[in-house]
CSV table of C-alpha atoms and ligand atoms in Angstrom, one decimal:
chain,number,residue,atom,x,y,z
A,1203,MET,CA,-0.2,0.1,0.1
A,1204,LYS,CA,1.5,3.4,-0.9
A,1205,ASN,CA,0.3,6.1,1.0
A,1206,GLU,CA,2.8,8.7,1.2
A,1207,THR,CA,0.1,11.2,1.5
A,1208,SER,CA,-1.5,10.2,4.1
A,1209,ASN,CA,-0.9,10.8,8.0
A,1210,TYR,CA,-4.0,9.2,9.3
A,1211,LYS,CA,-3.5,6.3,12.0
A,1212,LEU,CA,-5.3,3.5,12.3
A,1213,VAL,CA,-7.7,2.8,15.0
A,1214,LEU,CA,-8.9,-0.9,15.0
A,1215,GLY,CA,-11.3,-3.0,18.0
A,1216,LEU,CA,-11.9,-6.8,16.7
A,1217,GLU,CA,-15.5,-8.6,17.7
A,1218,ILE,CA,-14.4,-12.5,17.5
A,1219,HIS,CA,-17.5,-15.0,17.5
A,1220,LEU,CA,-16.5,-18.1,18.2
A,1221,HIS,CA,-18.2,-21.8,19.0
A,1222,ILE,CA,-18.0,-23.2,22.2
A,1223,ASN,CA,-18.3,-27.6,22.2
A,1224,THR,CA,-21.0,-28.1,24.2
A,1225,GLU,CA,-23.3,-31.9,23.8
A,1226,LYS,CA,-26.3,-29.9,23.4
A,1227,LYS,CA,-27.4,-26.2,22.2
A,1228,MET,CA,-27.3,-23.0,24.1
A,1229,PHE,CA,-30.9,-22.8,25.0
A,1230,CYS,CA,-32.2,-26.5,23.7
A,1231,GLY,CA,-31.9,-30.1,23.9
A,1232,CYS,CA,-30.8,-30.6,20.4
A,1233,SER,CA,-27.5,-32.0,19.8
A,1234,ALA,CA,-24.5,-29.6,18.8
A,1235,HIS,CA,-23.0,-31.7,16.8
A,1236,ILE,CA,-24.4,-30.4,13.7
A,1237,HIS,CA,-21.5,-30.6,11.2
A,1238,ASP,CA,-21.6,-32.4,7.9
A,1239,ALA,CA,-25.5,-33.1,9.4
A,1240,ALA,CA,-28.1,-33.0,6.7
A,1241,PRO,CA,-30.1,-29.4,7.0
A,1242,ASN,CA,-32.4,-28.7,9.6
A,1243,THR,CA,-32.0,-32.2,11.2
A,1244,HIS,CA,-31.5,-30.8,14.2
A,1245,THR,CA,-33.6,-28.6,15.4
A,1246,CYS,CA,-36.6,-28.2,17.8
A,1247,PRO,CA,-39.6,-25.5,19.0
A,1248,VAL,CA,-36.6,-23.5,20.7
A,1249,CYS,CA,-34.2,-22.9,18.3
A,1250,LEU,CA,-36.4,-22.3,15.1
A,1251,GLY,CA,-38.1,-19.5,17.3
A,1252,LEU,CA,-41.2,-20.6,18.0
A,1253,PRO,CA,-43.9,-18.7,19.3
A,1254,GLY,CA,-44.3,-20.1,23.3
A,1255,ALA,CA,-41.3,-22.5,23.6
A,1256,LEU,CA,-39.1,-21.7,26.4
A,1257,PRO,CA,-35.1,-21.2,26.3
A,1258,VAL,CA,-33.2,-22.9,29.5
A,1259,PRO,CA,-29.5,-22.1,29.3
A,1260,ASN,CA,-26.7,-24.4,28.8
A,1261,TYR,CA,-25.1,-24.2,32.1
A,1262,ASP,CA,-21.8,-26.1,30.4
A,1263,ALA,CA,-21.2,-23.5,27.4
A,1264,VAL,CA,-22.0,-20.4,30.6
A,1265,LYS,CA,-18.5,-22.3,32.6
A,1266,LYS,CA,-16.5,-22.5,29.5
A,1267,THR,CA,-17.5,-19.2,28.7
A,1268,GLN,CA,-16.6,-17.9,31.9
A,1269,LEU,CA,-13.0,-20.4,31.7
A,1270,LEU,CA,-11.9,-18.6,28.9
A,1271,GLY,CA,-12.6,-15.1,30.4
A,1272,LEU,CA,-10.3,-16.6,33.4
A,1273,ALA,CA,-7.9,-17.4,30.7
A,1274,THR,CA,-8.1,-14.3,29.3
A,1275,ASN,CA,-7.5,-12.2,32.7
A,1276,CYS,CA,-10.8,-11.1,32.8
A,1277,THR,CA,-13.5,-10.3,35.9
A,1278,LEU,CA,-16.0,-12.4,36.4
A,1279,ASN,CA,-19.3,-11.1,36.8
A,1280,GLN,CA,-20.7,-12.2,40.0
A,1281,ASN,CA,-24.5,-11.3,38.4
A,1282,SER,CA,-24.8,-11.7,34.9
A,1283,LYS,CA,-28.2,-11.8,32.5
A,1284,PHE,CA,-29.3,-12.5,29.4
A,1285,ASP,CA,-31.0,-10.1,27.1
A,1286,ARG,CA,-32.9,-10.1,24.2
A,1287,LYS,CA,-31.3,-8.1,21.4
A,1288,HIS,CA,-33.8,-7.1,18.3
A,1289,TYR,CA,-33.5,-6.8,14.7
A,1290,PHE,CA,-34.6,-8.3,11.5
A,1291,TYR,CA,-33.3,-10.7,9.1
A,1292,PRO,CA,-34.7,-13.9,8.0
A,1293,ASP,CA,-32.0,-16.1,9.6
A,1294,LEU,CA,-33.1,-14.6,13.0
A,1295,SER,CA,-37.1,-16.3,12.8
A,1296,LYS,CA,-37.8,-14.9,16.4
A,1297,GLY,CA,-36.7,-11.4,15.9
A,1298,TYR,CA,-34.3,-11.1,18.5
A,1299,GLN,CA,-31.3,-12.9,19.5
A,1300,ILE,CA,-30.9,-14.2,23.1
A,1301,SER,CA,-27.5,-12.3,23.9
A,1302,GLN,CA,-26.2,-10.3,26.7
A,1303,TYR,CA,-25.5,-6.4,26.9
A,1304,GLU,CA,-25.8,-4.9,30.3
A,1305,GLU,CA,-23.8,-7.5,32.7
A,1306,PRO,CA,-22.2,-10.1,31.0
A,1307,LEU,CA,-20.4,-13.1,31.4
A,1308,CYS,CA,-16.5,-11.7,31.4
A,1309,GLU,CA,-15.3,-7.9,31.5
A,1310,ASN,CA,-12.0,-5.9,31.4
A,1311,GLY,CA,-9.5,-8.4,30.6
A,1312,TYR,CA,-6.4,-8.0,28.0
A,1313,ILE,CA,-3.7,-10.6,26.0
A,1314,GLU,CA,-0.3,-10.0,26.1
A,1315,LEU,CA,1.4,-9.5,22.8
A,1316,SER,CA,4.8,-10.6,21.5
A,1317,ASN,CA,5.8,-6.8,21.6
A,1318,GLY,CA,5.1,-6.6,25.1
A,1319,GLU,CA,1.9,-4.7,25.1
A,1320,LYS,CA,-1.5,-5.4,26.3
A,1321,ALA,CA,-4.7,-5.9,23.8
A,1322,LEU,CA,-7.8,-4.9,26.1
A,1323,ILE,CA,-10.3,-6.9,25.9
A,1324,ALA,CA,-13.9,-4.9,26.5
A,1325,ARG,CA,-16.1,-8.3,27.3
A,1326,ILE,CA,-16.9,-11.7,26.5
A,1327,HIS,CA,-20.1,-12.4,26.5
A,1328,LEU,CA,-22.4,-15.6,25.2
A,1329,GLU,CA,-25.5,-15.8,23.2
A,1330,GLU,CA,-27.0,-17.7,20.4
A,1331,ASP,CA,-25.9,-18.1,16.5
A,1332,THR,CA,-28.4,-17.4,14.3
A,1333,ALA,CA,-29.1,-20.0,11.1
A,1334,LYS,CA,-27.6,-19.9,7.8
A,1335,SER,CA,-29.1,-18.2,4.8
A,1336,VAL,CA,-28.0,-20.8,1.4
A,1337,HIS,CA,-28.3,-18.8,-1.4
A,1338,GLU,CA,-29.0,-21.2,-4.3
A,1339,ASN,CA,-30.4,-20.5,-7.8
A,1340,GLY,CA,-31.7,-17.6,-7.2
A,1341,GLU,CA,-33.4,-18.6,-4.0
A,1342,THR,CA,-32.6,-17.9,-0.6
A,1343,LEU,CA,-33.0,-21.4,1.8
A,1344,LEU,CA,-32.6,-21.6,5.4
A,1345,ASP,CA,-30.7,-24.2,7.5
A,1346,PHE,CA,-31.4,-24.0,11.0
A,1347,ASN,CA,-28.9,-26.6,12.6
A,1348,MET,CA,-26.8,-23.7,13.5
A,1349,ALA,CA,-29.4,-21.4,15.1
A,1350,GLY,CA,-28.7,-21.6,19.0
A,1351,MET,CA,-25.5,-23.0,18.8
A,1352,PRO,CA,-23.7,-21.2,21.4
A,1353,LEU,CA,-21.6,-18.4,20.5
A,1354,VAL,CA,-19.0,-16.6,22.3
A,1355,GLU,CA,-18.4,-13.3,21.4
A,1356,ILE,CA,-15.0,-11.7,23.1
A,1357,VAL,CA,-15.1,-7.6,22.0
A,1358,THR,CA,-11.7,-5.7,22.2
A,1359,GLU,CA,-11.3,-1.8,22.7
A,1360,PRO,CA,-10.3,-0.1,20.0
A,1361,CYS,CA,-6.4,-1.0,21.0
A,1362,PHE,CA,-4.6,-2.0,17.8
A,1363,THR,CA,-3.1,0.8,15.9
A,1364,ASP,CA,-1.3,-2.0,13.7
A,1365,VAL,CA,-3.4,-4.8,12.2
A,1366,LYS,CA,-0.4,-7.0,12.6
A,1367,ASP,CA,-1.5,-6.9,16.1
A,1368,ALA,CA,-4.9,-7.5,15.5
A,1369,VAL,CA,-4.0,-11.1,13.9
A,1370,GLU,CA,-1.6,-12.0,16.5
A,1371,PHE,CA,-4.4,-11.8,19.2
A,1372,SER,CA,-6.5,-13.3,16.7
A,1373,LYS,CA,-4.7,-16.5,17.1
A,1374,LYS,CA,-3.4,-16.2,20.1
A,1375,ILE,CA,-7.6,-16.2,21.4
A,1376,GLN,CA,-7.8,-19.6,18.6
A,1377,ASP,CA,-4.7,-21.1,20.2
A,1378,LEU,CA,-6.3,-20.3,23.6
A,1379,VAL,CA,-9.8,-22.0,23.1
A,1380,LYS,CA,-7.6,-24.9,22.2
A,1381,HIS,CA,-5.4,-24.9,24.8
A,1382,ILE,CA,-8.5,-24.8,27.1
A,1383,GLY,CA,-10.3,-27.6,25.3
A,1384,ILE,CA,-13.7,-25.5,24.9
A,1385,GLY,CA,-14.0,-25.4,20.8
A,1386,ASP,CA,-12.3,-26.4,18.0
A,1387,VAL,CA,-12.3,-22.6,16.2
A,1388,ASN,CA,-12.4,-24.2,12.8
A,1389,MET,CA,-12.5,-20.9,10.4
A,1390,GLU,CA,-13.2,-22.6,7.5
A,1391,LYS,CA,-16.3,-24.6,9.6
A,1392,GLY,CA,-17.8,-20.9,10.5
A,1393,GLN,CA,-16.6,-21.7,14.2
A,1394,MET,CA,-14.6,-18.7,14.6
A,1395,ARG,CA,-15.4,-15.7,13.0
A,1396,LEU,CA,-13.6,-12.2,12.9
A,1397,GLU,CA,-15.5,-8.5,12.8
A,1398,ALA,CA,-12.8,-5.5,12.5
A,1399,ASN,CA,-14.4,-2.1,13.4
A,1400,ILE,CA,-11.9,0.4,11.3
A,1401,SER,CA,-11.5,4.0,11.6
A,1402,LEU,CA,-8.7,6.5,11.4
A,1403,ARG,CA,-7.5,10.0,12.9
A,1404,THR,CA,-5.2,12.4,12.5
A,1405,PRO,CA,-2.3,12.1,14.3
A,1406,GLU,CA,-2.7,14.8,16.8
A,1407,MET,CA,-6.0,12.9,17.7
A,1408,GLU,CA,-3.8,9.8,18.5
A,1409,ARG,CA,-1.9,11.8,21.1
A,1410,ASN,CA,-4.7,13.0,22.4
A,1411,ASP,CA,-6.1,9.8,22.7
A,1412,ASP,CA,-9.6,11.1,20.9
A,1413,LEU,CA,-11.4,8.2,19.0
A,1414,PRO,CA,-13.2,9.2,15.8
A,1415,ASN,CA,-16.6,9.9,15.6
A,1416,TYR,CA,-17.2,7.1,13.0
A,1417,LYS,CA,-16.7,3.0,12.2
A,1418,VAL,CA,-16.7,1.0,9.9
A,1419,GLU,CA,-17.6,-2.7,10.8
A,1420,VAL,CA,-16.2,-5.5,8.5
A,1421,LYS,CA,-18.3,-8.4,9.2
A,1422,ASN,CA,-17.8,-12.3,8.9
A,1423,ILE,CA,-14.4,-12.4,8.5
A,1424,ASN,CA,-13.1,-16.1,7.4
A,1425,SER,CA,-9.5,-16.3,7.8
A,1426,PHE,CA,-6.6,-13.9,9.0
A,1427,ARG,CA,-5.4,-12.9,5.8
A,1428,PHE,CA,-8.6,-11.7,4.8
A,1429,MET,CA,-8.9,-9.4,8.0
A,1430,GLU,CA,-5.5,-8.3,7.3
A,1431,LYS,CA,-6.0,-7.5,3.6
A,1432,ALA,CA,-9.4,-5.9,4.4
A,1433,VAL,CA,-7.8,-3.7,7.0
A,1434,LEU,CA,-5.3,-2.5,4.8
A,1435,TYR,CA,-8.0,-1.7,2.2
A,1436,GLU,CA,-10.3,0.0,4.6
A,1437,ILE,CA,-6.8,2.1,5.5
A,1438,GLU,CA,-6.5,3.2,1.7
A,1439,ARG,CA,-10.4,4.2,1.0
A,1440,GLN,CA,-11.0,6.1,4.1
A,1441,SER,CA,-8.0,8.2,3.9
A,1442,GLU,CA,-8.9,8.9,0.5
A,1443,LEU,CA,-12.1,10.4,1.5
A,1444,LEU,CA,-10.5,12.1,4.6
A,1445,LEU,CA,-8.3,13.6,2.5
A,1446,ASN,CA,-10.3,14.8,0.1
A,1447,GLY,CA,-12.5,16.6,3.2
A,1448,GLU,CA,-15.3,13.9,2.7
A,1449,LYS,CA,-17.0,12.1,5.2
A,1450,VAL,CA,-16.5,8.3,5.9
A,1451,ILE,CA,-19.8,6.9,6.2
A,1452,GLN,CA,-20.8,4.6,9.3
A,1453,GLU,CA,-22.1,1.1,7.6
A,1454,ASN,CA,-21.3,-2.3,7.6
A,1455,ARG,CA,-19.0,-3.5,4.7
A,1456,GLY,CA,-17.9,-7.3,3.5
A,1457,TRP,CA,-14.4,-8.4,2.3
A,1458,ASP,CA,-15.0,-9.4,-1.1
A,1459,ASP,CA,-11.6,-11.7,-1.8
A,1460,HIS,CA,-12.7,-12.1,-5.9
A,1461,LYS,CA,-12.1,-8.1,-5.9
A,1462,GLY,CA,-9.8,-7.4,-3.1
A,1463,VAL,CA,-11.9,-4.8,-1.9
A,1464,THR,CA,-14.8,-4.5,0.9
A,1465,LYS,CA,-18.5,-3.5,-0.1
A,1466,SER,CA,-21.0,-1.8,1.9
A,1467,GLN,CA,-24.0,-4.3,3.5
A,1468,ARG,CA,-26.1,-2.3,5.4
A,1469,SER,CA,-25.6,1.7,6.3
A,1470,LYS,CA,-25.6,2.3,10.1
A,1471,GLU,CA,-26.5,6.3,9.6
A,1472,GLU,CA,-29.6,5.8,11.5
A,1473,ALA,CA,-28.1,4.8,14.8
A,1474,HIS,CA,-29.4,1.2,14.8
A,1475,ASP,CA,-32.1,0.4,18.2
A,1476,TYR,CA,-31.3,-3.0,19.3
A,1477,ARG,CA,-34.2,-1.9,22.1
A,1478,TYR,CA,-32.4,-4.7,24.4
A,1479,PHE,CA,-33.6,-5.5,27.5
A,1480,PRO,CA,-33.7,-8.7,29.6
A,1481,GLU,CA,-34.5,-11.9,28.6
A,1482,PRO,CA,-38.2,-12.4,31.0
A,1483,ASP,CA,-38.1,-16.0,30.4
A,1484,ILE,CA,-34.3,-16.9,31.8
A,1485,PRO,CA,-33.6,-15.9,35.4
A,1486,PRO,CA,-31.0,-13.9,36.3
A,1487,MET,CA,-27.1,-15.8,36.8
A,1488,ALA,CA,-25.5,-15.9,39.9
A,1489,PHE,CA,-22.3,-17.4,41.1
A,1490,ASP,CA,-20.2,-17.1,44.2
A,1491,GLU,CA,-16.6,-17.0,44.9
A,1492,ALA,CA,-16.7,-20.2,45.3
A,1493,HIS,CA,-17.7,-21.2,42.0
A,1494,ILE,CA,-15.2,-18.8,40.3
A,1495,GLU,CA,-12.4,-20.6,42.4
A,1496,GLU,CA,-13.1,-23.9,41.4
A,1497,LEU,CA,-13.3,-22.9,38.2
A,1498,ARG,CA,-9.9,-21.6,38.3
A,1499,SER,CA,-9.2,-24.6,40.2
A,1500,ILE,CA,-9.6,-26.2,36.9
A,1501,LEU,CA,-8.1,-23.8,34.5
A,1502,PRO,CA,-5.4,-26.1,32.3
A,1503,GLU,CA,-1.4,-24.1,33.1
A,1504,LEU,CA,-1.8,-20.9,30.2
A,1505,PRO,CA,0.5,-20.7,27.8
A,1506,ASP,CA,2.4,-17.3,28.9
A,1507,GLU,CA,2.9,-19.7,32.0
A,1508,ILE,CA,4.2,-22.7,30.3
A,1509,ARG,CA,6.5,-20.3,28.4
A,1510,LYS,CA,8.3,-19.3,31.2
A,1511,ARG,CA,8.4,-21.6,33.3
A,1512,LEU,CA,9.9,-23.7,30.7
A,1513,ILE,CA,12.6,-20.7,30.3
A,1514,MET,CA,12.9,-20.6,34.2
A,1515,GLN,CA,13.3,-24.0,34.8
A,1516,TYR,CA,15.2,-25.9,31.9
A,1517,GLU,CA,16.4,-22.8,30.6
A,1518,ILE,CA,16.2,-23.9,26.5
A,1519,SER,CA,15.5,-20.6,24.3
A,1520,GLU,CA,12.9,-18.6,23.7
A,1521,ASN,CA,12.0,-20.0,20.5
A,1522,ASN,CA,12.0,-23.6,22.0
A,1523,ALA,CA,9.7,-22.0,24.9
A,1524,GLU,CA,7.4,-20.5,22.5
A,1525,TYR,CA,7.0,-23.7,20.4
A,1526,LEU,CA,6.1,-26.0,23.3
A,1527,SER,CA,3.6,-23.6,25.0
A,1528,VAL,CA,1.3,-23.0,22.2
A,1529,TYR,CA,-1.3,-25.3,21.2
A,1530,PRO,CA,0.4,-27.0,18.3
A,1531,GLY,CA,3.9,-28.0,20.3
A,1532,LEU,CA,1.5,-28.8,23.6
A,1533,ALA,CA,1.3,-32.4,22.2
A,1534,LEU,CA,5.2,-32.7,22.5
A,1535,LEU,CA,5.7,-30.6,26.1
A,1536,GLU,CA,4.5,-33.6,28.1
A,1537,LYS,CA,7.2,-36.0,26.3
A,1538,PHE,CA,9.3,-32.7,26.4
A,1539,GLU,CA,9.2,-32.6,30.4
A,1540,GLU,CA,9.5,-36.3,31.1
A,1541,ILE,CA,12.5,-36.6,28.7
A,1542,CYS,CA,14.0,-34.3,30.5
A,1543,THR,CA,14.0,-36.3,33.6
A,1544,HIS,CA,16.4,-38.5,31.8
A,1545,ASN,CA,19.2,-36.7,32.0
A,1546,ILE,CA,19.7,-35.3,28.6
A,1547,GLU,CA,20.3,-32.0,28.3
A,1548,PRO,CA,17.1,-30.0,27.8
A,1549,ASN,CA,18.2,-27.5,24.6
A,1550,LYS,CA,19.2,-30.9,22.7
A,1551,VAL,CA,15.7,-32.5,23.8
A,1552,ALA,CA,13.9,-29.7,22.4
A,1553,ASN,CA,15.7,-29.2,19.1
A,1554,LEU,CA,15.5,-32.7,18.5
A,1555,LEU,CA,11.4,-32.8,19.1
A,1556,LEU,CA,11.1,-29.7,17.3
A,1557,ASN,CA,13.4,-29.8,14.2
A,1558,LYS,CA,13.4,-33.6,13.2
A,1559,GLN,CA,10.5,-35.2,12.2
A,1560,ASP,CA,11.8,-39.0,13.6
A,1561,TYR,CA,12.5,-38.0,16.7
A,1562,LYS,CA,9.1,-36.4,17.1
A,1563,GLU,CA,7.3,-39.0,16.4
A,1564,LEU,CA,9.2,-41.4,19.3
A,1565,THR,CA,7.9,-42.5,22.6
A,1566,VAL,CA,9.3,-41.3,25.5
A,1567,ASP,CA,11.1,-44.7,25.9
A,1568,GLU,CA,12.2,-45.0,21.9
A,1569,PHE,CA,13.8,-41.4,22.0
A,1570,VAL,CA,16.1,-41.9,25.6
A,1571,LYS,CA,17.4,-45.0,24.2
A,1572,ARG,CA,17.8,-43.3,20.3
A,1573,TYR,CA,19.4,-40.5,22.1
A,1574,GLU,CA,21.7,-42.6,24.3
A,1575,ASP,CA,23.1,-45.1,21.1
A,1576,GLU,CA,23.6,-41.6,18.9
A,1577,ALA,CA,25.7,-40.7,21.6
A,1578,GLN,CA,27.8,-44.0,21.9
A,1579,LYS,CA,28.1,-43.8,18.7
A,1580,VAL,CA,30.0,-40.7,18.9
A,1581,ASP,CA,31.9,-41.6,21.8
A,1582,ASP,CA,32.9,-44.9,20.2
A,1583,ALA,CA,33.7,-42.4,17.0
A,1584,GLY,CA,35.9,-40.7,19.7
A,1585,GLU,CA,37.9,-43.5,21.0
A,1586,LEU,CA,38.8,-45.1,17.6
A,1587,SER,CA,40.1,-41.8,16.4
A,1588,GLN,CA,42.6,-41.7,19.6
A,1589,HIS,CA,43.8,-45.6,18.7
A,1590,VAL,CA,44.6,-44.1,14.7
A,1591,GLU,CA,46.4,-41.4,16.5
A,1592,LYS,CA,48.6,-44.1,18.1
A,1593,VAL,CA,49.1,-46.0,15.3
A,1594,LEU,CA,50.2,-43.1,13.3
A,1595,ALA,CA,52.4,-41.6,15.8
A,1596,GLU,CA,54.1,-44.9,16.3
A,1597,ASN,CA,54.4,-46.0,12.7
A,1598,PRO,CA,55.9,-42.5,10.9
A,1599,ASP,CA,57.9,-44.9,8.3
A,1600,ALA,CA,54.4,-46.6,6.9
A,1601,VAL,CA,53.5,-43.1,7.0
A,1602,GLU,CA,56.1,-41.5,5.2
A,1603,LYS,CA,55.8,-44.5,2.4
A,1604,ILE,CA,52.1,-43.3,2.3
A,1605,LYS,CA,52.8,-39.9,1.7
A,1606,SER,CA,55.2,-40.6,-1.1
A,1607,GLY,CA,52.0,-42.2,-2.8
A,1608,LYS,CA,52.2,-46.1,-1.7
A,1609,GLU,CA,48.5,-46.4,-1.3
A,1610,ALA,CA,49.3,-50.4,-0.2
A,1611,VAL,CA,50.8,-49.3,3.5
A,1612,TYR,CA,46.9,-48.5,4.1
A,1613,LYS,CA,45.9,-52.3,4.3
A,1614,PHE,CA,49.1,-52.0,7.0
A,1615,LEU,CA,48.1,-49.2,9.1
A,1616,ILE,CA,44.7,-50.9,9.3
A,1617,GLY,CA,45.6,-54.1,10.3
A,1618,MET,CA,47.8,-51.8,13.1
A,1619,VAL,CA,44.6,-50.3,14.0
A,1620,MET,CA,42.7,-53.6,14.2
A,1621,ARG,CA,44.6,-55.3,16.6
A,1622,GLU,CA,44.9,-51.8,19.3
A,1623,THR,CA,41.2,-52.0,18.9
A,1624,LYS,CA,41.4,-56.1,19.4
A,1625,GLY,CA,39.4,-56.3,15.6
A,1626,LYS,CA,36.1,-54.2,17.6
A,1627,ALA,CA,36.7,-51.7,14.6
A,1628,ASP,CA,34.9,-51.4,11.6
A,1629,ALA,CA,37.4,-51.8,8.8
A,1630,GLU,CA,36.1,-49.3,6.7
A,1631,THR,CA,35.7,-46.8,9.1
A,1632,VAL,CA,39.4,-46.7,10.2
A,1633,GLU,CA,40.4,-46.6,6.3
A,1634,ASN,CA,38.2,-43.5,5.8
A,1635,LEU,CA,39.9,-42.3,9.6
A,1636,LEU,CA,43.5,-43.0,8.3
A,1637,ARG,CA,42.8,-41.1,4.7
A,1638,GLU,CA,41.0,-38.2,6.6
A,1639,LYS,CA,44.2,-38.1,8.8
A,1640,LEU,CA,46.8,-38.1,6.2
A,1641,ARG,CA,45.1,-35.9,3.8
B,1342,ZN,ZN1,-33.0,-27.2,19.7
B,1343,MN,MN1,-22.5,-11.0,18.6
């Protein structure tokens, strides 16, 4: 992107939606295992939004959302409730979504980024997903399998000034969700969706910490790469408008990857009123300290904690610690720690586990045996080398002859080394060693 003319600074906040892996949907008894299921096979009066159907919250989803809150340094609200968020859309048959407005489950958290800064989380709340519209041959079909799936929404502060940080944050959230085992967050399956709220401000506004009076929401982004492209595109589009003295319209836009542009979806000029009010069919929730402490006790050691501990305890490199502490490396962590009890230098263990495919696949016992065998070979090679040196030192005449071109004398020297090692050495290895030393 070429933007020499523009000094505008990016103001970026994220909304991340993700599915929680529960057995049942959010407010009904329908199975939540909807992937690969035929359309509309996981439905009931509640998730179809039929009048009079009573929602009952899924406690497992509540607990897992709270675990995510703890893992992201949030405060868990002791009082929380569900609210109705009203809007009209074909995939929302009730005319409202059960979500949380005031009193979300979790508030005021953060995730530490690699640049040492904290990405601030305003809130994490729980809601239900909507149905899916399928556009086919000029018709729109609705699949209600997705309707009522437990959906967590993470809302950050508009704290990102670089899209790279926002991407890192999103990836960390994805890893964290897998790490604590509350979701699969597969973006291709729609289990994690990104939304970027993008606006620009002048350097002076940035200095004064003033926020712009508009934001453009790019909705339903299903890959980290698309998010980066969409934000960069918006920086360019909005800069141009602002430079021309025009106003940036507050609206929803979508990323069109084929054209490489964002497109307007619906204007938000007339401030959208969702007419939130407390969901009358679900009693408010209350959580005591004991509940929160119990959740804290079942939370696994988190990636940042693991990374810091590995560096302290094993003195391994930052890089190795980083790999072992995040989701894809996590399966190796246990193996790593067990192998380290066998008195092998931890950095060597980490290097072999992380860089050598053949070592990665071994069991702990196999790893240790293989490592010791390799070390033995190195020892043997060292010992053999000493025997060769000794034979060369004791037979200066033979060395002279070889140097003057009498190749046949090698046989004599090999024989002498074999005698030294009592026949245990490999003749070919001995010959190679001799030739190396006489080169
Ligand atoms: Zn249902
Ligand atoms: Mn939402």
